[in-house]
Amino acid sequence: MRLKSSALVIFFLCMSTTNAQEKINNKYYGHLRYNHVSPYIQLAGIYPMNENDALSTSHYIFKYNKNKELVEIINNHYFTEKIHPLASIGAYKIRISHEEDKEIRTFFDINGKRISNDRKVYKEVFYKDKKGSYSKLEFFDLNDKPMESNWGISEYYWYKNKKMIIEKRYNLNKIPKNISNYFEFGITGIVLNHDGNPKATYNLNQDLKITNNSVGIASYQDTYDKKANHIKYSYHDDNNNLVMSQSGFSVGTKEYDTEGNHIKETHFDHNMKFIRDREIINNQHISLSKIASQKDSLEIKRISLGYLIALQELKPELMNEVMNDSLNKVTVGYSRKYNKEISTSIAKEEMIQNANSWNKSNTKFPIKPKNDVRILDIYDRIATVKLFSDNWVEYLHLIKIDNKWSIINLLWQHKNVKQYPY
């Protein structure tokens, strides 16, 4: 059936409106809000950007339905900074469905296959109270059977008590669990600030009174800046005095660049005396390695030539020195059995054996071998070398571990290409 021209115009207008509406319902963010408190904290994007800018950098896509409910998050975040499990999606995509009193999250890889998230669970079901706040969270496996997370938790329960959100956690046997595997808070009271960021998390006893845990910590408190960067956290006792944490500091401060990337952290004791600081490394901020030193260049040449000298002069000890324990030496060859070209590989132990006996007749090399090594590239702890000898052309990869260079990969073929039947 053919549509009339007016009908076609209406059809394409409707399609354009739908596509435009879909784009309006997509929001792009450079980061997720940091959270080390609880899954009660809402998922939120920070550092908003437009679609064009998102194409050229790491980002998340938040998708909303016509009711302005979040229904999908696509994870295009590829920076390598360490992310807390509660602040990480742990999947390429989260799909979120909404029922009357439930929010259901499922997780997928880039091919649409169901996977687990960073909590190692396959489905999260949040239950809501009459006011729309989370009241319970359950974890399920691929068969919709209840399961425990990698922290041994299967259920979270929340309810409000004065200014606090009370949180309790249980495993599949209904045994209470700590807030995480590495921090001893049992029942917790969570206080949020006006924009939903966690402000303080308290360790509570059965009567919901603030109490010290076994190492004297009763709360940790968080500060966020206007851009929702997590800029400070601190540990306190039940009198709100600063105390030392199990990690050996009382206060941690965090610094960010203009794009919201975490770049530095500083630790202080309970008297705000400086303890240490460190740069936060990720692949967004990489300084090129310094130009290789003359010492490194000479050592790379020595190690590379050492491999040939070990074969020529029957020096297994030298072969052991220059070859990495994970060596993979690959040979380009021809199989008469299969009538085709193949590659074969040998490991370090066989190379040591070759150094012990392969040239025992002293007929494998000229009296004065021509060994030539050319360093093609050095980057910090890795290097690429091209090796020429009377017999072979070879490419070597070297690696520097514990301040010692060694050959970890070796690919070779005969210098005389007429030896290959092609």
GROMACS .gro file of C-alpha atoms in nm:
model
  422
    1MET     CA    1   0.000   0.000   0.000
    2ARG     CA    2   0.133   0.345  -0.090
    3LEU     CA    3   0.105   0.635   0.155
    4LYS     CA    4  -0.008   0.970   0.019
    5SER     CA    5   0.245   1.252   0.033
    6SER     CA    6   0.070   1.424   0.327
    7ALA     CA    7   0.067   1.097   0.521
    8LEU     CA    8   0.439   1.051   0.453
    9VAL     CA    9   0.512   1.399   0.583
   10ILE     CA   10   0.316   1.330   0.901
   11PHE     CA   11   0.494   0.993   0.940
   12PHE     CA   12   0.843   1.145   0.911
   13LEU     CA   13   0.751   1.434   1.141
   14CYS     CA   14   0.638   1.184   1.403
   15MET     CA   15   0.960   0.986   1.361
   16SER     CA   16   1.169   1.303   1.395
   17THR     CA   17   0.975   1.405   1.706
   18THR     CA   18   1.028   1.060   1.860
   19ASN     CA   19   1.403   1.065   1.789
   20ALA     CA   20   1.434   1.418   1.927
   21GLN     CA   21   1.240   1.317   2.238
   22GLU     CA   22   1.475   1.020   2.290
   23LYS     CA   23   1.775   1.254   2.277
   24ILE     CA   24   1.611   1.494   2.520
   25ASN     CA   25   1.563   1.203   2.759
   26ASN     CA   26   1.933   1.113   2.743
   27LYS     CA   27   2.177   1.284   2.976
   28TYR     CA   28   2.556   1.254   2.959
   29TYR     CA   29   2.793   1.264   3.256
   30GLY     CA   30   3.168   1.236   3.299
   31HIS     CA   31   3.149   1.054   3.633
   32LEU     CA   32   2.923   0.884   3.884
   33ARG     CA   33   2.878   1.033   4.228
   34TYR     CA   34   3.121   0.872   4.473
   35ASN     CA   35   2.959   0.645   4.732
   36HIS     CA   36   3.128   0.428   4.995
   37VAL     CA   37   2.830   0.423   5.230
   38SER     CA   38   2.535   0.217   5.108
   39PRO     CA   39   2.334   0.109   4.800
   40TYR     CA   40   2.062   0.328   4.952
   41ILE     CA   41   2.245   0.626   4.800
   42GLN     CA   42   2.081   0.703   4.467
   43LEU     CA   43   2.278   0.653   4.146
   44ALA     CA   44   2.368   0.997   4.015
   45GLY     CA   45   2.581   1.138   3.738
   46ILE     CA   46   2.809   1.435   3.791
   47TYR     CA   47   2.998   1.660   3.550
   48PRO     CA   48   2.724   1.686   3.286
   49MET     CA   49   2.825   1.721   2.922
   50ASN     CA   50   2.656   1.735   2.585
   51GLU     CA   51   2.634   1.450   2.337
   52ASN     CA   52   2.908   1.585   2.109
   53ASP     CA   53   3.157   1.625   2.392
   54ALA     CA   54   3.074   1.275   2.516
   55LEU     CA   55   3.189   1.129   2.182
   56SER     CA   56   3.549   1.226   2.254
   57THR     CA   57   3.586   1.125   2.617
   58SER     CA   58   3.490   0.878   2.886
   59HIS     CA   59   3.125   0.913   2.993
   60TYR     CA   60   2.801   0.761   3.116
   61ILE     CA   61   2.463   0.786   2.941
   62PHE     CA   62   2.156   0.812   3.165
   63LYS     CA   63   1.828   0.735   2.986
   64TYR     CA   64   1.488   0.838   3.120
   65ASN     CA   65   1.131   0.744   3.028
   66LYS     CA   66   0.843   0.987   2.977
   67ASN     CA   67   0.776   0.981   3.350
   68LYS     CA   68   1.135   1.104   3.406
   69GLU     CA   69   1.228   0.774   3.566
   70LEU     CA   70   1.583   0.645   3.509
   71VAL     CA   71   1.551   0.331   3.297
   72GLU     CA   72   1.902   0.267   3.166
   73ILE     CA   73   2.265   0.359   3.224
   74ILE     CA   74   2.525   0.288   2.957
   75ASN     CA   75   2.881   0.274   3.086
   76ASN     CA   76   3.132   0.426   2.844
   77HIS     CA   77   3.373   0.507   3.126
   78TYR     CA   78   3.723   0.388   3.040
   79PHE     CA   79   3.951   0.574   3.279
   80THR     CA   80   4.140   0.335   3.504
   81GLU     CA   81   4.122   0.498   3.846
   82LYS     CA   82   4.014   0.268   4.129
   83ILE     CA   83   3.639   0.295   4.189
   84HIS     CA   84   3.462   0.185   4.506
   85PRO     CA   85   3.222  -0.108   4.442
   86LEU     CA   86   2.927   0.099   4.566
   87ALA     CA   87   3.016   0.378   4.322
   88SER     CA   88   3.062   0.150   4.022
   89ILE     CA   89   2.813   0.005   3.776
   90GLY     CA   90   3.032  -0.298   3.712
   91ALA     CA   91   2.868  -0.367   3.377
   92TYR     CA   92   2.835  -0.211   3.033
   93LYS     CA   93   2.465  -0.151   3.081
   94ILE     CA   94   2.211  -0.139   3.363
   95ARG     CA   95   1.845  -0.173   3.275
   96ILE     CA   96   1.605  -0.042   3.537
   97SER     CA   97   1.237  -0.133   3.537
   98HIS     CA   98   0.981   0.032   3.762
   99GLU     CA   99   0.678  -0.126   3.922
  100GLU     CA  100   0.438   0.020   4.177
  101ASP     CA  101   0.668  -0.038   4.476
  102LYS     CA  102   0.980  -0.182   4.313
  103GLU     CA  103   1.286  -0.080   4.117
  104ILE     CA  104   1.455  -0.373   3.942
  105ARG     CA  105   1.810  -0.351   3.808
  106THR     CA  106   1.964  -0.605   3.570
  107PHE     CA  107   2.313  -0.596   3.420
  108PHE     CA  108   2.445  -0.666   3.069
  109ASP     CA  109   2.770  -0.680   2.875
  110ILE     CA  110   2.825  -0.504   2.543
  111ASN     CA  111   2.673  -0.802   2.356
  112GLY     CA  112   2.351  -0.796   2.558
  113LYS     CA  113   2.440  -1.095   2.774
  114ARG     CA  114   2.324  -1.094   3.137
  115ILE     CA  115   2.622  -1.059   3.373
  116SER     CA  116   2.690  -0.983   3.739
  117ASN     CA  117   2.786  -0.639   3.863
  118ASP     CA  118   3.072  -0.542   4.096
  119ARG     CA  119   2.878  -0.687   4.390
  120LYS     CA  120   2.880  -1.017   4.195
  121VAL     CA  121   2.501  -1.034   4.181
  122TYR     CA  122   2.281  -1.064   3.871
  123LYS     CA  123   1.972  -0.876   3.976
  124GLU     CA  124   1.896  -0.615   4.239
  125VAL     CA  125   1.539  -0.557   4.351
  126PHE     CA  126   1.475  -0.239   4.552
  127TYR     CA  127   1.145  -0.212   4.739
  128LYS     CA  128   0.995   0.129   4.814
  129ASP     CA  129   0.781   0.258   5.099
  130LYS     CA  130   0.468   0.475   5.057
  131LYS     CA  131   0.682   0.788   5.024
  132GLY     CA  132   0.892   0.636   4.746
  133SER     CA  133   1.206   0.584   4.957
  134TYR     CA  134   1.398   0.258   4.946
  135SER     CA  135   1.298   0.018   5.223
  136LYS     CA  136   1.460  -0.309   5.117
  137LEU     CA  137   1.708  -0.455   4.866
  138GLU     CA  138   1.736  -0.820   4.764
  139PHE     CA  139   1.993  -0.990   4.539
  140PHE     CA  140   1.910  -1.265   4.287
  141ASP     CA  141   2.100  -1.498   4.055
  142LEU     CA  142   2.026  -1.573   3.687
  143ASN     CA  143   1.752  -1.815   3.791
  144ASP     CA  144   1.587  -1.555   4.013
  145LYS     CA  145   1.693  -1.736   4.327
  146PRO     CA  146   1.811  -1.530   4.625
  147MET     CA  147   2.190  -1.501   4.646
  148GLU     CA  148   2.462  -1.333   4.848
  149SER     CA  149   2.692  -1.059   4.723
  150ASN     CA  150   3.070  -1.083   4.737
  151TRP     CA  151   3.039  -0.925   5.083
  152GLY     CA  152   2.813  -1.212   5.196
  153ILE     CA  153   2.501  -0.993   5.201
  154SER     CA  154   2.168  -1.104   5.053
  155GLU     CA  155   1.933  -0.837   5.192
  156TYR     CA  156   1.943  -0.473   5.305
  157TYR     CA  157   1.668  -0.316   5.515
  158TRP     CA  158   1.614   0.059   5.563
  159TYR     CA  159   1.380   0.276   5.766
  160LYS     CA  160   1.391   0.630   5.901
  161ASN     CA  161   1.449   0.715   6.264
  162LYS     CA  162   1.454   1.089   6.330
  163LYS     CA  163   1.727   1.230   6.101
  164MET     CA  164   1.888   0.893   6.033
  165ILE     CA  165   1.824   0.622   5.779
  166ILE     CA  166   1.872   0.297   5.969
  167GLU     CA  167   2.036   0.017   5.770
  168LYS     CA  168   2.051  -0.353   5.858
  169ARG     CA  169   2.206  -0.627   5.645
  170TYR     CA  170   2.168  -1.005   5.647
  171ASN     CA  171   2.302  -1.310   5.467
  172LEU     CA  172   2.086  -1.593   5.331
  173ASN     CA  173   2.068  -1.747   5.680
  174LYS     CA  174   1.931  -1.420   5.824
  175ILE     CA  175   2.256  -1.362   6.015
  176PRO     CA  176   2.345  -0.990   6.051
  177LYS     CA  177   2.640  -0.871   5.840
  178ASN     CA  178   2.884  -0.582   5.873
  179ILE     CA  179   2.869  -0.290   5.633
  180SER     CA  180   3.149  -0.454   5.431
  181ASN     CA  181   3.413  -0.724   5.455
  182TYR     CA  182   3.677  -0.472   5.555
  183PHE     CA  183   3.489  -0.239   5.794
  184GLU     CA  184   3.321  -0.334   6.119
  185PHE     CA  185   2.994  -0.143   6.142
  186GLY     CA  186   2.687  -0.353   6.225
  187ILE     CA  187   2.361  -0.158   6.235
  188THR     CA  188   2.428   0.177   6.071
  189GLY     CA  189   2.263   0.515   6.081
  190ILE     CA  190   2.304   0.722   5.764
  191VAL     CA  191   2.261   1.099   5.751
  192LEU     CA  192   2.222   1.267   5.412
  193ASN     CA  193   2.265   1.633   5.326
  194HIS     CA  194   2.008   1.834   5.130
  195ASP     CA  195   2.122   1.708   4.786
  196GLY     CA  196   2.132   1.339   4.875
  197ASN     CA  197   2.506   1.309   4.936
  198PRO     CA  198   2.600   1.105   5.244
  199LYS     CA  199   2.708   1.328   5.531
  200ALA     CA  200   2.778   1.080   5.812
  201THR     CA  201   2.753   0.707   5.877
  202TYR     CA  202   2.724   0.590   6.238
  203ASN     CA  203   2.778   0.255   6.406
  204LEU     CA  204   2.471   0.183   6.622
  205ASN     CA  205   2.397  -0.068   6.896
  206GLN     CA  206   2.071  -0.261   6.930
  207ASP     CA  207   1.911   0.043   7.095
  208LEU     CA  208   2.020   0.258   6.799
  209LYS     CA  209   2.267   0.450   7.012
  210ILE     CA  210   2.594   0.568   6.855
  211THR     CA  211   2.870   0.339   6.978
  212ASN     CA  212   3.238   0.265   6.909
  213ASN     CA  213   3.330  -0.047   6.720
  214SER     CA  214   3.611  -0.274   6.843
  215VAL     CA  215   3.883  -0.031   6.726
  216GLY     CA  216   3.719   0.279   6.870
  217ILE     CA  217   3.545   0.414   6.559
  218ALA     CA  218   3.181   0.525   6.585
  219SER     CA  219   3.137   0.715   6.258
  220TYR     CA  220   3.291   0.821   5.935
  221GLN     CA  221   3.189   1.155   5.793
  222ASP     CA  222   3.198   1.282   5.435
  223THR     CA  223   3.222   1.620   5.266
  224TYR     CA  224   3.125   1.695   4.905
  225ASP     CA  225   3.186   2.016   4.714
  226LYS     CA  226   2.935   2.204   4.497
  227LYS     CA  227   3.018   1.984   4.197
  228ALA     CA  228   2.946   1.670   4.407
  229ASN     CA  229   3.313   1.573   4.427
  230HIS     CA  230   3.391   1.369   4.739
  231ILE     CA  231   3.662   1.593   4.888
  232LYS     CA  232   3.701   1.479   5.250
  233TYR     CA  233   3.630   1.184   5.481
  234SER     CA  234   3.717   1.138   5.847
  235TYR     CA  235   3.685   0.889   6.133
  236HIS     CA  236   3.536   0.975   6.474
  237ASP     CA  237   3.461   0.813   6.811
  238ASP     CA  238   3.127   0.825   6.995
  239ASN     CA  239   3.216   1.172   7.128
  240ASN     CA  240   3.280   1.293   6.773
  241ASN     CA  241   3.655   1.320   6.832
  242LEU     CA  242   3.889   1.234   6.545
  243VAL     CA  243   4.044   0.887   6.581
  244MET     CA  244   4.290   0.683   6.379
  245SER     CA  245   4.139   0.434   6.137
  246GLN     CA  246   4.262   0.082   6.073
  247SER     CA  247   4.439   0.224   5.767
  248GLY     CA  248   4.657   0.448   5.982
  249PHE     CA  249   4.500   0.793   5.937
  250SER     CA  250   4.208   1.001   6.065
  251VAL     CA  251   4.132   1.239   5.779
  252GLY     CA  252   4.162   1.195   5.405
  253THR     CA  253   4.132   1.482   5.160
  254LYS     CA  254   4.090   1.437   4.785
  255GLU     CA  255   4.173   1.668   4.494
  256TYR     CA  256   4.024   1.671   4.144
  257ASP     CA  257   4.113   1.829   3.811
  258THR     CA  258   3.875   2.053   3.614
  259GLU     CA  259   3.712   1.748   3.449
  260GLY     CA  260   3.639   1.580   3.782
  261ASN     CA  261   3.918   1.323   3.771
  262HIS     CA  262   4.054   1.226   4.114
  263ILE     CA  263   4.423   1.324   4.102
  264LYS     CA  264   4.555   1.339   4.459
  265GLU     CA  265   4.484   1.216   4.812
  266THR     CA  266   4.634   1.337   5.142
  267HIS     CA  267   4.614   1.172   5.486
  268PHE     CA  268   4.630   1.336   5.830
  269ASP     CA  269   4.630   1.204   6.188
  270HIS     CA  270   4.380   1.290   6.464
  271ASN     CA  271   4.566   1.619   6.529
  272MET     CA  272   4.550   1.709   6.159
  273LYS     CA  273   4.922   1.647   6.130
  274PHE     CA  274   5.030   1.550   5.779
  275ILE     CA  275   5.110   1.179   5.733
  276ARG     CA  276   5.143   1.122   5.358
  277ASP     CA  277   5.005   1.210   5.019
  278ARG     CA  278   4.997   1.032   4.687
  279GLU     CA  279   4.901   1.098   4.328
  280ILE     CA  280   4.606   0.899   4.196
  281ILE     CA  281   4.714   0.727   3.877
  282ASN     CA  282   4.483   0.661   3.584
  283ASN     CA  283   4.511   0.652   3.208
  284GLN     CA  284   4.364   1.001   3.176
  285HIS     CA  285   4.678   1.156   3.322
  286ILE     CA  286   4.987   0.987   3.185
  287SER     CA  287   5.323   1.158   3.168
  288LEU     CA  288   5.543   1.026   2.893
  289SER     CA  289   5.834   0.825   3.021
  290LYS     CA  290   6.168   0.996   3.047
  291ILE     CA  291   6.414   0.941   2.765
  292ALA     CA  292   6.595   0.617   2.831
  293SER     CA  293   6.920   0.656   3.016
  294GLN     CA  294   7.251   0.554   2.864
  295LYS     CA  295   7.271   0.286   3.134
  296ASP     CA  296   6.939   0.134   3.024
  297SER     CA  297   7.035   0.145   2.656
  298LEU     CA  298   7.368  -0.027   2.719
  299GLU     CA  299   7.202  -0.290   2.936
  300ILE     CA  300   6.933  -0.362   2.677
  301LYS     CA  301   7.203  -0.415   2.414
  302ARG     CA  302   7.404  -0.637   2.649
  303ILE     CA  303   7.104  -0.853   2.735
  304SER     CA  304   6.995  -0.881   2.370
  305LEU     CA  305   7.343  -0.980   2.246
  306GLY     CA  306   7.382  -1.208   2.548
  307TYR     CA  307   7.119  -1.438   2.403
  308LEU     CA  308   7.330  -1.494   2.086
  309ILE     CA  309   7.659  -1.513   2.277
  310ALA     CA  310   7.509  -1.777   2.507
  311LEU     CA  311   7.431  -1.994   2.203
  312GLN     CA  312   7.760  -1.928   2.028
  313GLU     CA  313   7.989  -1.977   2.329
  314LEU     CA  314   7.794  -2.246   2.514
  315LYS     CA  315   7.703  -2.034   2.817
  316PRO     CA  316   7.381  -2.166   2.975
  317GLU     CA  317   7.435  -1.941   3.280
  318LEU     CA  318   7.426  -1.635   3.054
  319MET     CA  319   7.112  -1.765   2.879
  320ASN     CA  320   6.948  -1.808   3.219
  321GLU     CA  321   7.041  -1.449   3.305
  322VAL     CA  322   6.910  -1.280   2.990
  323MET     CA  323   6.587  -1.476   2.948
  324ASN     CA  324   6.279  -1.396   3.154
  325ASP     CA  325   6.110  -1.688   3.328
  326SER     CA  326   5.800  -1.622   3.113
  327LEU     CA  327   5.994  -1.627   2.786
  328ASN     CA  328   5.808  -1.718   2.471
  329LYS     CA  329   6.036  -1.770   2.168
  330VAL     CA  330   5.841  -1.806   1.843
  331THR     CA  331   5.979  -1.956   1.522
  332VAL     CA  332   5.843  -1.904   1.171
  333GLY     CA  333   5.863  -2.243   1.004
  334TYR     CA  334   5.715  -2.489   0.759
  335SER     CA  335   5.542  -2.817   0.833
  336ARG     CA  336   5.601  -3.094   0.577
  337LYS     CA  337   5.343  -3.301   0.759
  338TYR     CA  338   5.067  -3.043   0.710
  339ASN     CA  339   5.218  -2.887   0.397
  340LYS     CA  340   5.181  -2.533   0.528
  341GLU     CA  341   5.362  -2.260   0.717
  342ILE     CA  342   5.331  -2.272   1.095
  343SER     CA  343   5.467  -2.105   1.404
  344THR     CA  344   5.614  -2.294   1.697
  345SER     CA  345   5.731  -2.173   2.036
  346ILE     CA  346   5.974  -2.279   2.305
  347ALA     CA  347   6.024  -2.169   2.664
  348LYS     CA  348   6.321  -2.064   2.876
  349GLU     CA  349   6.427  -2.411   2.989
  350GLU     CA  350   6.473  -2.531   2.632
  351MET     CA  351   6.677  -2.221   2.551
  352ILE     CA  352   6.909  -2.298   2.843
  353GLN     CA  353   6.949  -2.652   2.711
  354ASN     CA  354   7.028  -2.514   2.364
  355ALA     CA  355   7.296  -2.290   2.514
  356ASN     CA  356   7.447  -2.596   2.677
  357SER     CA  357   7.481  -2.811   2.366
  358TRP     CA  358   7.337  -2.672   2.041
  359ASN     CA  359   7.671  -2.532   1.915
  360LYS     CA  360   7.894  -2.797   2.075
  361SER     CA  361   8.044  -2.880   1.732
  362ASN     CA  362   8.122  -2.509   1.680
  363THR     CA  363   7.967  -2.524   1.333
  364LYS     CA  364   7.649  -2.322   1.381
  365PHE     CA  365   7.815  -1.980   1.351
  366PRO     CA  366   8.111  -1.825   1.167
  367ILE     CA  367   8.441  -1.794   1.354
  368LYS     CA  368   8.373  -1.424   1.400
  369PRO     CA  369   7.992  -1.390   1.420
  370LYS     CA  370   7.824  -1.072   1.301
  371ASN     CA  371   7.587  -0.976   1.580
  372ASP     CA  372   7.411  -0.642   1.541
  373VAL     CA  373   7.149  -0.504   1.779
  374ARG     CA  374   6.927  -0.203   1.713
  375ILE     CA  375   6.700  -0.062   1.983
  376LEU     CA  376   6.374   0.034   1.810
  377ASP     CA  377   6.196   0.180   2.112
  378ILE     CA  378   6.216   0.208   2.490
  379TYR     CA  379   5.919   0.312   2.703
  380ASP     CA  380   5.984   0.310   3.076
  381ARG     CA  381   6.002  -0.063   3.163
  382ILE     CA  382   5.954  -0.215   2.817
  383ALA     CA  383   6.169  -0.212   2.504
  384THR     CA  384   6.167  -0.343   2.146
  385VAL     CA  385   6.489  -0.456   1.977
  386LYS     CA  386   6.578  -0.577   1.627
  387LEU     CA  387   6.863  -0.829   1.622
  388PHE     CA  388   7.067  -0.923   1.312
  389SER     CA  389   7.313  -1.210   1.298
  390ASP     CA  390   7.473  -1.417   1.024
  391ASN     CA  391   7.179  -1.656   1.036
  392TRP     CA  392   6.867  -1.477   1.166
  393VAL     CA  393   6.660  -1.163   1.187
  394GLU     CA  394   6.482  -1.136   1.519
  395TYR     CA  395   6.251  -0.905   1.712
  396LEU     CA  396   6.289  -0.902   2.088
  397HIS     CA  397   6.068  -0.762   2.362
  398LEU     CA  398   6.247  -0.683   2.685
  399ILE     CA  399   6.097  -0.606   3.024
  400LYS     CA  400   6.248  -0.440   3.331
  401ILE     CA  401   6.145  -0.598   3.660
  402ASP     CA  402   6.311  -0.524   3.994
  403ASN     CA  403   6.556  -0.301   3.804
  404LYS     CA  404   6.672  -0.589   3.582
  405TRP     CA  405   6.618  -0.617   3.206
  406SER     CA  406   6.539  -0.954   3.047
  407ILE     CA  407   6.401  -1.092   2.720
  408ILE     CA  408   6.037  -1.192   2.752
  409ASN     CA  409   5.932  -1.236   2.387
  410LEU     CA  410   6.141  -1.338   2.087
  411LEU     CA  411   6.023  -1.377   1.726
  412TRP     CA  412   6.268  -1.493   1.464
  413GLN     CA  413   6.307  -1.618   1.108
  414HIS     CA  414   6.597  -1.719   0.885
  415LYS     CA  415   6.793  -1.430   0.734
  416ASN     CA  416   6.810  -1.623   0.407
  417VAL     CA  417   6.444  -1.618   0.305
  418LYS     CA  418   6.510  -1.874   0.032
  419GLN     CA  419   6.500  -2.136   0.305
  420TYR     CA  420   6.120  -2.093   0.311
  421PRO     CA  421   5.931  -2.288   0.043
  422TYR     CA  422   5.715  -2.009  -0.093
   0.00000   0.00000   0.00000
